[in-house]
PDB file of C-alpha atoms in Angstrom:
ATOM      1  CA  MET A 511     135.973-124.647 135.155  1.00 37.00           C
ATOM      2  CA  VAL A 512     139.656-125.465 134.743  1.00 35.00           C
ATOM      3  CA  LEU A 513     142.112-122.705 133.742  1.00 37.00           C
ATOM      4  CA  LEU A 514     145.551-123.490 132.625  1.00 32.00           C
ATOM      5  CA  ALA A 515     148.541-121.798 134.318  1.00 31.00           C
ATOM      6  CA  LEU A 516     149.729-119.020 132.305  1.00 29.00           C
ATOM      7  CA  THR A 517     151.186-115.438 132.216  1.00 30.00           C
ATOM      8  CA  VAL A 518     148.742-113.486 130.065  1.00 33.00           C
ATOM      9  CA  SER A 519     148.971-110.101 128.158  1.00 33.00           C
ATOM     10  CA  ALA A 520     145.697-108.134 127.432  1.00 34.00           C
ATOM     11  CA  CYS A 521     143.548-108.695 124.446  1.00 37.00           C
ATOM     12  CA  ALA A 522     144.821-107.710 121.203  1.00 35.00           C
ATOM     13  CA  GLY A 523     144.869-103.924 120.501  1.00 35.00           C
ATOM     14  CA  PRO A 524     146.687-101.102 118.657  1.00 33.00           C
ATOM     15  CA  ASP A 525     150.395-100.978 118.346  1.00 34.00           C
ATOM     16  CA  LEU A 526     151.886-101.374 121.634  1.00 29.00           C
ATOM     17  CA  GLY A 527     154.639 -98.820 120.802  1.00 31.00           C
ATOM     18  CA  LYS A 528     152.082 -96.203 120.563  1.00 34.00           C
ATOM     19  CA  GLN A 529     150.508 -96.880 123.970  1.00 36.00           C
ATOM     20  CA  ASN A 530     150.960 -94.575 127.013  1.00 39.00           C
ATOM     21  CA  PHE A 531     150.407 -97.626 129.446  1.00 38.00           C
ATOM     22  CA  PRO A 532     152.469-100.733 129.308  1.00 38.00           C
ATOM     23  CA  ARG A 533     150.401-103.750 128.633  1.00 39.00           C
ATOM     24  CA  THR A 534     149.422-105.573 132.093  1.00 39.00           C
ATOM     25  CA  THR A 535     150.238-108.997 132.778  1.00 40.00           C
ATOM     26  CA  VAL A 536     148.227-111.338 135.300  1.00 42.00           C
ATOM     27  CA  THR A 537     150.368-113.938 136.633  1.00 40.00           C
ATOM     28  CA  GLN A 538     149.879-117.153 138.479  1.00 40.00           C
ATOM     29  CA  THR A 539     152.032-119.883 139.831  1.00 31.00           C
ATOM     30  CA  SER A 540     149.563-122.753 139.601  1.00 35.00           C
ATOM     31  CA  ALA A 541     146.391-123.660 137.733  1.00 37.00           C
ATOM     32  CA  ALA A 542     142.961-122.632 139.083  1.00 45.00           C
ATOM     33  CA  THR A 543     140.768-125.708 139.402  1.00 48.00           C
ATOM     34  CA  GLY A 544     137.635-126.617 141.111  1.00 58.00           C
ATOM     35  CA  PRO A 545     134.945-124.511 142.639  1.00 76.00           C
ATOM     36  CA  ILE A 546     135.659-121.021 143.916  1.00 88.00           C
ATOM     37  CA  ASP A 547     135.764-120.865 147.527  1.00 89.00           C
ATOM     38  CA  ASP A 548     136.780-117.401 148.803  1.00 94.00           C
ATOM     39  CA  ALA A 549     134.702-115.925 151.613  1.00 95.00           C
ATOM     40  CA  ALA A 550     136.287-112.464 150.899  1.00 96.00           C
ATOM     41  CA  VAL A 551     134.382-112.163 147.653  1.00 96.00           C
ATOM     42  CA  SER A 552     131.227-114.183 148.323  1.00 95.00           C
ATOM     43  CA  LEU A 553     127.932-112.434 147.613  1.00 96.00           C
ATOM     44  CA  ASP A 554     127.549-111.478 151.305  1.00 95.00           C
ATOM     45  CA  ALA A 555     130.895-109.809 151.426  1.00 96.00           C
ATOM     46  CA  LEU A 556     130.297-107.989 148.056  1.00 97.00           C
ATOM     47  CA  ARG A 557     126.912-106.862 148.914  1.00 96.00           C
ATOM     48  CA  THR A 558     128.105-104.168 151.311  1.00 96.00           C
ATOM     49  CA  VAL A 559     131.070-102.921 149.648  1.00 97.00           C
ATOM     50  CA  ASP A 560     131.229 -99.236 148.592  1.00 97.00           C
ATOM     51  CA  PRO A 561     131.897 -99.504 144.852  1.00 97.00           C
ATOM     52  CA  CYS A 562     133.063 -95.642 144.610  1.00 97.00           C
ATOM     53  CA  GLY A 563     135.275 -96.182 147.534  1.00 97.00           C
ATOM     54  CA  MET A 564     136.851 -99.017 145.580  1.00 97.00           C
ATOM     55  CA  LEU A 565     137.384 -96.917 142.464  1.00 96.00           C
ATOM     56  CA  GLN A 566     139.723 -94.375 144.099  1.00 94.00           C
ATOM     57  CA  GLY A 567     143.246 -94.371 145.184  1.00 92.00           C
ATOM     58  CA  ASP A 568     145.649 -97.066 143.866  1.00 90.00           C
ATOM     59  CA  THR A 569     142.765 -98.830 141.890  1.00 93.00           C
ATOM     60  CA  VAL A 570     143.035 -95.893 139.424  1.00 94.00           C
ATOM     61  CA  THR A 571     146.226 -93.956 139.992  1.00 92.00           C
ATOM     62  CA  GLY A 572     148.026 -96.989 138.321  1.00 90.00           C
ATOM     63  CA  VAL A 573     146.213 -96.224 135.005  1.00 93.00           C
ATOM     64  CA  GLY A 574     145.861 -92.341 135.128  1.00 94.00           C
ATOM     65  CA  THR A 575     144.832 -89.382 136.889  1.00 95.00           C
ATOM     66  CA  PRO A 576     141.137 -89.312 137.769  1.00 96.00           C
ATOM     67  CA  VAL A 577     139.205 -86.326 135.993  1.00 95.00           C
ATOM     68  CA  GLU A 578     137.845 -83.887 138.739  1.00 95.00           C
ATOM     69  CA  ASP A 579     134.037 -84.526 139.696  1.00 95.00           C
ATOM     70  CA  SER A 580     133.819 -87.502 137.357  1.00 96.00           C
ATOM     71  CA  LEU A 581     133.547 -90.258 140.023  1.00 97.00           C
ATOM     72  CA  HIS A 582     129.843 -91.235 140.347  1.00 97.00           C
ATOM     73  CA  SER A 583     127.575 -93.983 141.587  1.00 95.00           C
ATOM     74  CA  THR A 584     125.770 -96.197 139.209  1.00 95.00           C
ATOM     75  CA  GLY A 585     123.912 -97.953 141.599  1.00 94.00           C
ATOM     76  CA  LEU A 586     124.236-100.015 144.926  1.00 96.00           C
ATOM     77  CA  ASP A 587     126.833-102.355 143.257  1.00 96.00           C
ATOM     78  CA  GLY A 588     128.510 -99.856 140.756  1.00 97.00           C
ATOM     79  CA  CYS A 589     130.561 -96.882 140.243  1.00 97.00           C
ATOM     80  CA  ALA A 590     132.286 -95.105 137.299  1.00 98.00           C
ATOM     81  CA  VAL A 591     135.212 -92.569 136.752  1.00 97.00           C
ATOM     82  CA  GLU A 592     137.173 -91.055 134.046  1.00 96.00           C
ATOM     83  CA  VAL A 593     140.906 -90.852 134.045  1.00 96.00           C
ATOM     84  CA  THR A 594     143.465 -89.041 132.020  1.00 95.00           C
ATOM     85  CA  ASP A 595     146.584 -90.949 131.003  1.00 92.00           C
ATOM     86  CA  ALA A 596     150.223 -89.449 130.621  1.00 91.00           C
ATOM     87  CA  GLY A 597     149.517 -88.773 126.940  1.00 91.00           C
ATOM     88  CA  GLY A 598     146.186 -86.783 127.638  1.00 92.00           C
ATOM     89  CA  LYS A 599     143.872 -89.578 126.460  1.00 93.00           C
ATOM     90  CA  GLU A 600     140.845 -90.255 128.563  1.00 93.00           C
ATOM     91  CA  ALA A 601     139.427 -93.596 129.600  1.00 94.00           C
ATOM     92  CA  ARG A 602     136.262 -94.289 131.279  1.00 96.00           C
ATOM     93  CA  LEU A 603     136.228 -97.170 134.102  1.00 97.00           C
ATOM     94  CA  SER A 604     132.965 -98.612 135.068  1.00 97.00           C
ATOM     95  CA  LEU A 605     133.048-100.983 138.078  1.00 98.00           C
ATOM     96  CA  THR A 606     130.365-103.577 138.986  1.00 97.00           C
ATOM     97  CA  MET A 607     130.768-105.416 142.163  1.00 96.00           C
ATOM     98  CA  GLY A 608     128.243-108.349 141.244  1.00 94.00           C
ATOM     99  CA  GLU A 609     128.170-108.788 137.802  1.00 92.00           C
ATOM    100  CA  THR A 610     126.163-111.818 136.328  1.00 92.00           C
ATOM    101  CA  LEU A 611     128.175-113.541 133.578  1.00 90.00           C
ATOM    102  CA  LEU A 612     127.912-115.664 130.600  1.00 84.00           C
ATOM    103  CA  LEU A 613     131.269-117.527 130.897  1.00 80.00           C
ATOM    104  CA  SER A 614     130.995-119.177 127.450  1.00 78.00           C
ATOM    105  CA  SER A 615     131.212-115.663 125.722  1.00 76.00           C
ATOM    106  CA  ALA A 616     134.307-114.732 127.577  1.00 80.00           C
ATOM    107  CA  THR A 617     137.938-115.442 127.118  1.00 84.00           C
ATOM    108  CA  GLN A 618     139.746-117.025 130.065  1.00 87.00           C
ATOM    109  CA  VAL A 619     143.091-115.110 130.585  1.00 90.00           C
ATOM    110  CA  GLY A 620     144.441-116.408 133.871  1.00 91.00           C
ATOM    111  CA  THR A 621     143.934-115.609 137.632  1.00 93.00           C
ATOM    112  CA  VAL A 622     144.404-112.825 140.148  1.00 95.00           C
ATOM    113  CA  GLU A 623     145.017-113.953 143.632  1.00 95.00           C
ATOM    114  CA  GLY A 624     143.494-117.280 142.993  1.00 93.00           C
ATOM    115  CA  LEU A 625     140.330-115.876 141.139  1.00 95.00           C
ATOM    116  CA  PRO A 626     139.797-116.924 137.659  1.00 94.00           C
ATOM    117  CA  VAL A 627     139.930-113.730 135.124  1.00 96.00           C
ATOM    118  CA  VAL A 628     137.877-113.573 132.022  1.00 94.00           C
ATOM    119  CA  GLU A 629     137.743-110.756 129.544  1.00 93.00           C
ATOM    120  CA  ARG A 630     135.351-109.800 126.779  1.00 89.00           C
ATOM    121  CA  ASP A 631     136.727-107.514 123.960  1.00 85.00           C
ATOM    122  CA  LEU A 632     133.733-105.258 122.940  1.00 85.00           C
ATOM    123  CA  ASP A 633     135.364-104.008 119.658  1.00 70.00           C
ATOM    124  CA  ASP A 634     133.944-104.985 116.441  1.00 69.00           C
ATOM    125  CA  PRO A 635     136.546-106.071 114.168  1.00 66.00           C
ATOM    126  CA  ASP A 636     134.646-104.831 111.071  1.00 62.00           C
ATOM    127  CA  THR A 637     134.843-101.235 112.206  1.00 62.00           C
ATOM    128  CA  ALA A 638     137.538 -98.997 113.398  1.00 58.00           C
ATOM    129  CA  GLU A 639     135.519 -97.621 116.415  1.00 63.00           C
ATOM    130  CA  GLU A 640     136.966 -98.866 119.828  1.00 64.00           C
ATOM    131  CA  GLU A 641     133.956-100.066 122.128  1.00 76.00           C
ATOM    132  CA  GLY A 642     136.266-101.081 124.953  1.00 91.00           C
ATOM    133  CA  CYS A 643     136.792-104.192 126.963  1.00 94.00           C
ATOM    134  CA  VAL A 644     135.124-105.778 130.038  1.00 95.00           C
ATOM    135  CA  VAL A 645     137.659-107.591 132.482  1.00 96.00           C
ATOM    136  CA  THR A 646     136.141-109.939 135.311  1.00 96.00           C
ATOM    137  CA  ALA A 647     137.472-111.648 138.219  1.00 97.00           C
ATOM    138  CA  VAL A 648     134.993-114.578 138.680  1.00 96.00           C
ATOM    139  CA  THR A 649     133.947-114.770 142.311  1.00 96.00           C
ATOM    140  CA  SER A 650     131.277-117.608 141.821  1.00 92.00           C
ATOM    141  CA  GLU A 651     131.028-120.188 138.857  1.00 89.00           C
ATOM    142  CA  THR A 652     127.416-121.456 139.973  1.00 86.00           C
ATOM    143  CA  PRO A 653     125.825-119.098 139.661  1.00 89.00           C
ATOM    144  CA  ALA A 654     128.371-117.201 137.281  1.00 92.00           C
ATOM    145  CA  ILE A 655     129.058-113.926 139.070  1.00 95.00           C
ATOM    146  CA  GLY A 656     132.059-111.605 139.179  1.00 96.00           C
ATOM    147  CA  ILE A 657     133.732-108.194 139.795  1.00 97.00           C
ATOM    148  CA  SER A 658     133.838-106.596 136.379  1.00 97.00           C
ATOM    149  CA  VAL A 659     135.410-103.343 135.039  1.00 97.00           C
ATOM    150  CA  GLN A 660     134.333-101.949 131.651  1.00 96.00           C
ATOM    151  CA  VAL A 661     137.033 -99.846 130.157  1.00 96.00           C
ATOM    152  CA  THR A 662     136.364 -97.519 127.126  1.00 94.00           C
ATOM    153  CA  TYR A 663     139.696 -96.050 126.078  1.00 92.00           C
ATOM    154  CA  GLN A 664     140.009 -94.525 122.657  1.00 87.00           C
ATOM    155  CA  GLY A 665     143.447 -95.071 121.206  1.00 86.00           C
ATOM    156  CA  GLY A 666     144.616 -96.941 124.485  1.00 89.00           C
ATOM    157  CA  ASP A 667     144.747-100.540 125.569  1.00 91.00           C
ATOM    158  CA  ALA A 668     141.322-101.009 127.279  1.00 93.00           C
ATOM    159  CA  CYS A 669     141.697-104.937 128.171  1.00 93.00           C
ATOM    160  CA  GLY A 670     145.310-104.098 129.669  1.00 94.00           C
ATOM    161  CA  THR A 671     143.782-101.118 131.770  1.00 95.00           C
ATOM    162  CA  GLY A 672     141.028-103.415 133.043  1.00 95.00           C
ATOM    163  CA  LEU A 673     143.384-106.008 134.066  1.00 95.00           C
ATOM    164  CA  THR A 674     145.302-103.369 136.105  1.00 95.00           C
ATOM    165  CA  VAL A 675     142.181-102.136 137.776  1.00 97.00           C
ATOM    166  CA  ILE A 676     140.740-105.672 138.577  1.00 97.00           C
ATOM    167  CA  ARG A 677     144.161-106.730 140.000  1.00 96.00           C
ATOM    168  CA  GLU A 678     143.988-103.718 142.499  1.00 96.00           C
ATOM    169  CA  VAL A 679     140.294-104.363 143.359  1.00 97.00           C
ATOM    170  CA  VAL A 680     140.845-107.909 144.202  1.00 97.00           C
ATOM    171  CA  ALA A 681     143.728-107.050 146.423  1.00 96.00           C
ATOM    172  CA  LYS A 682     141.396-104.632 148.235  1.00 97.00           C
ATOM    173  CA  MET A 683     138.729-107.281 148.612  1.00 97.00           C
ATOM    174  CA  HIS A 684     141.469-109.413 150.235  1.00 97.00           C
ATOM    175  CA  GLY A 685     142.352-106.764 152.494  1.00 95.00           C
ATOM    176  CA  SER A 686     140.021-104.076 154.024  1.00 94.00           C
ATOM    177  CA  PRO A 687     137.666-103.091 151.343  1.00 96.00           C
ATOM    178  CA  PRO A 688     135.668 -99.980 152.110  1.00 97.00           C
ATOM    179  CA  ARG A 689     131.961-100.599 153.201  1.00 97.00           C
ATOM    180  CA  MET A 690     128.852 -98.626 152.646  1.00 95.00           C
ATOM    181  CA  THR A 691     127.390 -96.616 155.519  1.00 94.00           C
ATOM    182  CA  ARG A 692     123.739 -97.627 155.737  1.00 95.00           C
ATOM    183  CA  ALA A 693     121.037 -97.400 158.353  1.00 95.00           C
ATOM    184  CA  ALA A 694     120.713-100.320 160.806  1.00 95.00           C
ATOM    185  CA  ASN A 695     117.363-101.104 159.092  1.00 96.00           C
ATOM    186  CA  SER A 696     118.775-100.999 155.767  1.00 97.00           C
ATOM    187  CA  ALA A 697     117.711-103.817 153.340  1.00 97.00           C
ATOM    188  CA  VAL A 698     120.862-103.561 151.178  1.00 97.00           C
ATOM    189  CA  PRO A 699     122.903-106.194 153.134  1.00 97.00           C
ATOM    190  CA  LEU A 700     120.089-108.776 152.942  1.00 97.00           C
ATOM    191  CA  ASP A 701     120.175-111.638 150.457  1.00 97.00           C
ATOM    192  CA  PRO A 702     117.096-111.168 148.164  1.00 98.00           C
ATOM    193  CA  CYS A 703     116.997-114.954 147.444  1.00 97.00           C
ATOM    194  CA  ALA A 704     116.433-115.598 151.109  1.00 97.00           C
ATOM    195  CA  LEU A 705     113.449-113.061 151.475  1.00 98.00           C
ATOM    196  CA  VAL A 706     110.871-115.288 149.632  1.00 97.00           C
ATOM    197  CA  ASP A 707     109.296-118.206 151.355  1.00 96.00           C
ATOM    198  CA  ASP A 708     110.405-121.251 149.126  1.00 95.00           C
ATOM    199  CA  THR A 709     107.053-123.228 149.718  1.00 96.00           C
ATOM    200  CA  VAL A 710     104.885-120.283 148.768  1.00 97.00           C
ATOM    201  CA  ALA A 711     107.186-119.670 145.737  1.00 96.00           C
ATOM    202  CA  ALA A 712     106.589-123.231 144.572  1.00 96.00           C
ATOM    203  CA  GLU A 713     102.800-123.076 145.172  1.00 95.00           C
ATOM    204  CA  VAL A 714     102.552-119.746 143.190  1.00 96.00           C
ATOM    205  CA  LEU A 715     105.057-120.248 140.297  1.00 96.00           C
ATOM    206  CA  GLY A 716     104.658-124.048 139.964  1.00 92.00           C
ATOM    207  CA  ARG A 717     106.361-127.211 140.537  1.00 84.00           C
ATOM    208  CA  SER A 718     110.184-127.453 140.493  1.00 87.00           C
ATOM    209  CA  THR A 719     110.688-123.852 141.024  1.00 93.00           C
ATOM    210  CA  ALA A 720     114.349-122.828 141.028  1.00 95.00           C
ATOM    211  CA  LYS A 721     115.832-119.642 142.087  1.00 95.00           C
ATOM    212  CA  ARG A 722     119.134-117.923 141.260  1.00 94.00           C
ATOM    213  CA  PRO A 723     120.815-114.549 142.242  1.00 95.00           C
ATOM    214  CA  GLY A 724     121.047-111.932 139.422  1.00 94.00           C
ATOM    215  CA  GLY A 725     123.895-109.946 140.953  1.00 93.00           C
ATOM    216  CA  LEU A 726     124.088-108.772 144.478  1.00 97.00           C
ATOM    217  CA  HIS A 727     120.636-107.243 145.040  1.00 97.00           C
ATOM    218  CA  GLU A 728     118.379-109.133 142.662  1.00 97.00           C
ATOM    219  CA  CYS A 729     116.982-112.752 142.658  1.00 97.00           C
ATOM    220  CA  HIS A 730     115.082-114.653 139.920  1.00 97.00           C
ATOM    221  CA  TRP A 731     112.702-117.602 140.281  1.00 97.00           C
ATOM    222  CA  SER A 732     111.845-119.860 137.398  1.00 95.00           C
ATOM    223  CA  GLY A 733     108.677-122.098 137.843  1.00 92.00           C
ATOM    224  CA  GLY A 734     106.709-124.305 135.582  1.00 90.00           C
ATOM    225  CA  ASN A 735     103.619-121.808 135.681  1.00 92.00           C
ATOM    226  CA  ALA A 736     105.409-118.453 135.955  1.00 95.00           C
ATOM    227  CA  THR A 737     108.551-116.529 136.768  1.00 96.00           C
ATOM    228  CA  GLY A 738     109.290-114.204 139.529  1.00 97.00           C
ATOM    229  CA  TYR A 739     111.906-111.298 140.044  1.00 97.00           C
ATOM    230  CA  LEU A 740     112.863-109.497 143.162  1.00 98.00           C
ATOM    231  CA  ARG A 741     115.006-106.359 143.210  1.00 98.00           C
ATOM    232  CA  ILE A 742     116.486-104.006 146.025  1.00 98.00           C
ATOM    233  CA  SER A 743     117.706-100.709 144.789  1.00 97.00           C
ATOM    234  CA  GLU A 744     118.220 -97.264 145.825  1.00 96.00           C
ATOM    235  CA  THR A 745     116.085 -95.047 143.480  1.00 95.00           C
ATOM    236  CA  VAL A 746     113.143 -92.598 143.164  1.00 94.00           C
ATOM    237  CA  GLU A 747     110.418 -93.609 145.618  1.00 94.00           C
ATOM    238  CA  PRO A 748     107.285 -95.140 143.784  1.00 94.00           C
ATOM    239  CA  SER A 749     104.181 -93.001 143.595  1.00 90.00           C
ATOM    240  CA  ASP A 750     100.710 -92.784 142.211  1.00 86.00           C
ATOM    241  CA  GLY A 751     100.414 -92.723 138.553  1.00 79.00           C
ATOM    242  CA  ASP A 752     103.983 -93.455 137.318  1.00 76.00           C
ATOM    243  CA  ASP A 753     104.236 -96.634 139.228  1.00 75.00           C
ATOM    244  CA  GLY A 754     100.643 -98.074 139.292  1.00 88.00           C
ATOM    245  CA  THR A 755      97.731 -97.888 141.811  1.00 94.00           C
ATOM    246  CA  ARG A 756      98.287 -97.459 145.524  1.00 95.00           C
ATOM    247  CA  VAL A 757      97.804-100.753 147.731  1.00 96.00           C
ATOM    248  CA  ASP A 758      97.798-101.187 151.347  1.00 97.00           C
ATOM    249  CA  LEU A 759     100.398-103.725 152.138  1.00 97.00           C
ATOM    250  CA  GLY A 760      99.826-103.648 155.985  1.00 95.00           C
ATOM    251  CA  GLY A 761     101.882-102.461 158.845  1.00 93.00           C
ATOM    252  CA  GLY A 762     101.661 -98.880 157.634  1.00 94.00           C
ATOM    253  CA  ILE A 763     103.262 -99.682 154.340  1.00 96.00           C
ATOM    254  CA  THR A 764     101.998 -98.361 151.023  1.00 96.00           C
ATOM    255  CA  GLY A 765     102.661-100.265 147.810  1.00 96.00           C
ATOM    256  CA  TYR A 766     102.146 -99.504 144.107  1.00 96.00           C
ATOM    257  CA  GLN A 767     100.600-102.467 142.073  1.00 96.00           C
ATOM    258  CA  GLU A 768     100.778-102.262 138.237  1.00 95.00           C
ATOM    259  CA  LYS A 769      99.189-104.960 136.095  1.00 93.00           C
ATOM    260  CA  ARG A 770     100.142-105.438 132.572  1.00 91.00           C
ATOM    261  CA  THR A 771      98.393-107.870 130.059  1.00 89.00           C
ATOM    262  CA  THR A 772      99.824-106.668 126.605  1.00 84.00           C
ATOM    263  CA  ALA A 773     102.340-109.615 126.572  1.00 82.00           C
ATOM    264  CA  GLY A 774     101.257-112.293 128.924  1.00 89.00           C
ATOM    265  CA  ASN A 775     100.005-111.487 132.362  1.00 93.00           C
ATOM    266  CA  SER A 776     102.401-109.742 134.652  1.00 95.00           C
ATOM    267  CA  CYS A 777     101.967-107.772 137.982  1.00 96.00           C
ATOM    268  CA  THR A 778     104.583-105.667 139.804  1.00 97.00           C
ATOM    269  CA  ILE A 779     104.231-104.585 143.348  1.00 97.00           C
ATOM    270  CA  GLU A 780     106.983-102.044 144.638  1.00 97.00           C
ATOM    271  CA  TRP A 781     107.302-100.031 147.828  1.00 97.00           C
ATOM    272  CA  THR A 782     109.649 -97.811 149.816  1.00 97.00           C
ATOM    273  CA  HIS A 783     111.404 -99.767 152.589  1.00 97.00           C
ATOM    274  CA  LEU A 784     113.610 -96.863 153.800  1.00 96.00           C
ATOM    275  CA  ARG A 785     113.737 -93.288 152.875  1.00 94.00           C
ATOM    276  CA  THR A 786     117.140 -91.925 152.148  1.00 93.00           C
ATOM    277  CA  GLY A 787     116.416 -88.413 151.225  1.00 90.00           C
ATOM    278  CA  ASP A 788     115.722 -86.101 148.218  1.00 90.00           C
ATOM    279  CA  GLY A 789     112.859 -88.144 147.202  1.00 92.00           C
ATOM    280  CA  GLU A 790     114.803 -91.280 146.999  1.00 95.00           C
ATOM    281  CA  GLY A 791     114.859 -94.634 149.087  1.00 96.00           C
ATOM    282  CA  GLU A 792     115.594 -98.060 149.445  1.00 97.00           C
ATOM    283  CA  VAL A 793     112.859 -99.642 147.018  1.00 97.00           C
ATOM    284  CA  VAL A 794     111.906-103.239 146.966  1.00 98.00           C
ATOM    285  CA  LYS A 795     110.040-104.354 143.800  1.00 98.00           C
ATOM    286  CA  PHE A 796     108.635-107.804 143.028  1.00 98.00           C
ATOM    287  CA  GLU A 797     107.401-108.830 139.681  1.00 97.00           C
ATOM    288  CA  TYR A 798     105.272-111.774 138.663  1.00 97.00           C
ATOM    289  CA  ASP A 799     105.284-112.813 134.834  1.00 95.00           C
ATOM    290  CA  ASN A 800     103.028-115.550 133.140  1.00 93.00           C
ATOM    291  CA  PHE A 801     103.776-115.567 129.616  1.00 90.00           C
ATOM    292  CA  HIS A 802     102.017-119.057 128.815  1.00 88.00           C
ATOM    293  CA  ASP A 803      99.194-119.280 126.304  1.00 83.00           C
ATOM    294  CA  ASP A 804      96.563-119.620 129.188  1.00 82.00           C
ATOM    295  CA  ALA A 805      97.831-116.496 131.239  1.00 86.00           C
ATOM    296  CA  ALA A 806      94.834-114.324 130.270  1.00 86.00           C
ATOM    297  CA  GLY A 807      92.871-115.744 133.274  1.00 87.00           C
ATOM    298  CA  ASP A 808      95.656-115.586 135.757  1.00 91.00           C
ATOM    299  CA  ASP A 809      95.318-113.658 138.923  1.00 94.00           C
ATOM    300  CA  SER A 810      98.846-112.116 138.482  1.00 95.00           C
ATOM    301  CA  CYS A 811      98.458-109.349 141.185  1.00 96.00           C
ATOM    302  CA  GLY A 812      96.757-111.793 143.698  1.00 97.00           C
ATOM    303  CA  LYS A 813      99.795-114.254 143.219  1.00 96.00           C
ATOM    304  CA  ALA A 814     102.375-111.402 143.334  1.00 97.00           C
ATOM    305  CA  ARG A 815     100.672-110.355 146.646  1.00 98.00           C
ATOM    306  CA  ARG A 816     101.067-113.881 147.956  1.00 97.00           C
ATOM    307  CA  ILE A 817     104.822-113.654 147.641  1.00 98.00           C
ATOM    308  CA  VAL A 818     105.183-110.143 148.716  1.00 98.00           C
ATOM    309  CA  ASP A 819     103.552-111.058 151.961  1.00 98.00           C
ATOM    310  CA  THR A 820     106.394-113.497 152.640  1.00 97.00           C
ATOM    311  CA  ILE A 821     108.939-110.734 152.116  1.00 98.00           C
ATOM    312  CA  LEU A 822     107.648-107.920 154.221  1.00 98.00           C
ATOM    313  CA  PRO A 823     108.155-109.912 157.688  1.00 97.00           C
ATOM    314  CA  LYS A 824     111.669-110.630 156.808  1.00 97.00           C
ATOM    315  CA  LEU A 825     112.840-107.022 156.260  1.00 97.00           C
ATOM    316  CA  PRO A 826     114.313-105.050 159.212  1.00 95.00           C
ATOM    317  CA  LYS A 827     112.082-102.819 161.010  1.00 90.00           C
ATOM    318  CA  SER A 828     112.861 -99.279 161.898  1.00 71.00           C
TER     319      SER A 828
END
């Protein structure tokens, strides 16, 4: 990707004279060329950042006053908050530290501290409704991943607000970003794409199997015979009934297996890696999907289990 050197204002919006925030500019002194090579925003660096810690202080006070008790987690890689501007209008800011991107659908608008910045205006030009704007600092081009903030701001400059927030977030990443506090045996810092044995994946999913991260805590495999999906999340612990049938994964680990044949032949195996309290935990989930015409006779759960057996030894022990 080559981005021309420029000074950029936010995407088109309402009459600027009626805005409570000045339109934000993103400046750069040279063109951003070549691959992104910034260790401060690598996947490993982003994986352990505390998103709600990022979405406080200078990150938001430049655009408004946080609404009391509105700050809340939206997952291991996300957080949201509402702010009130000087004129009393509210804006919702939703931060994602590892957003997967379709760069062809976004507009390149400049750089922030050497990182390309793209934005996607969500407003429908055929309606009066203001859907907002997503502004992203691109941290990786292959695969395309970035730090994104989605802004919903009725009557305000959503893209300009997003640019202001992204500038502060990138500055924190290049400084001392807040980190999550996790147990020593947490799976959260792990690269999910490194947890599956490549040889076994190729045997199970087919020749020329390729893998790619789907954000910070997901990985996808695409093979000639089937696809695979691995996700690490903090969520409600799986249980009998809602999440399939109980299966012994060995080593004292209980998993829950669910086979589906309504569309192709799929099998999901998930288990709690680490309990975090109140019925929630770090849950590891692997899904095998075969949507080919001859999928009916496939042993989807047997193949999913083969891959799960390569994941378990790589997870940290308590």
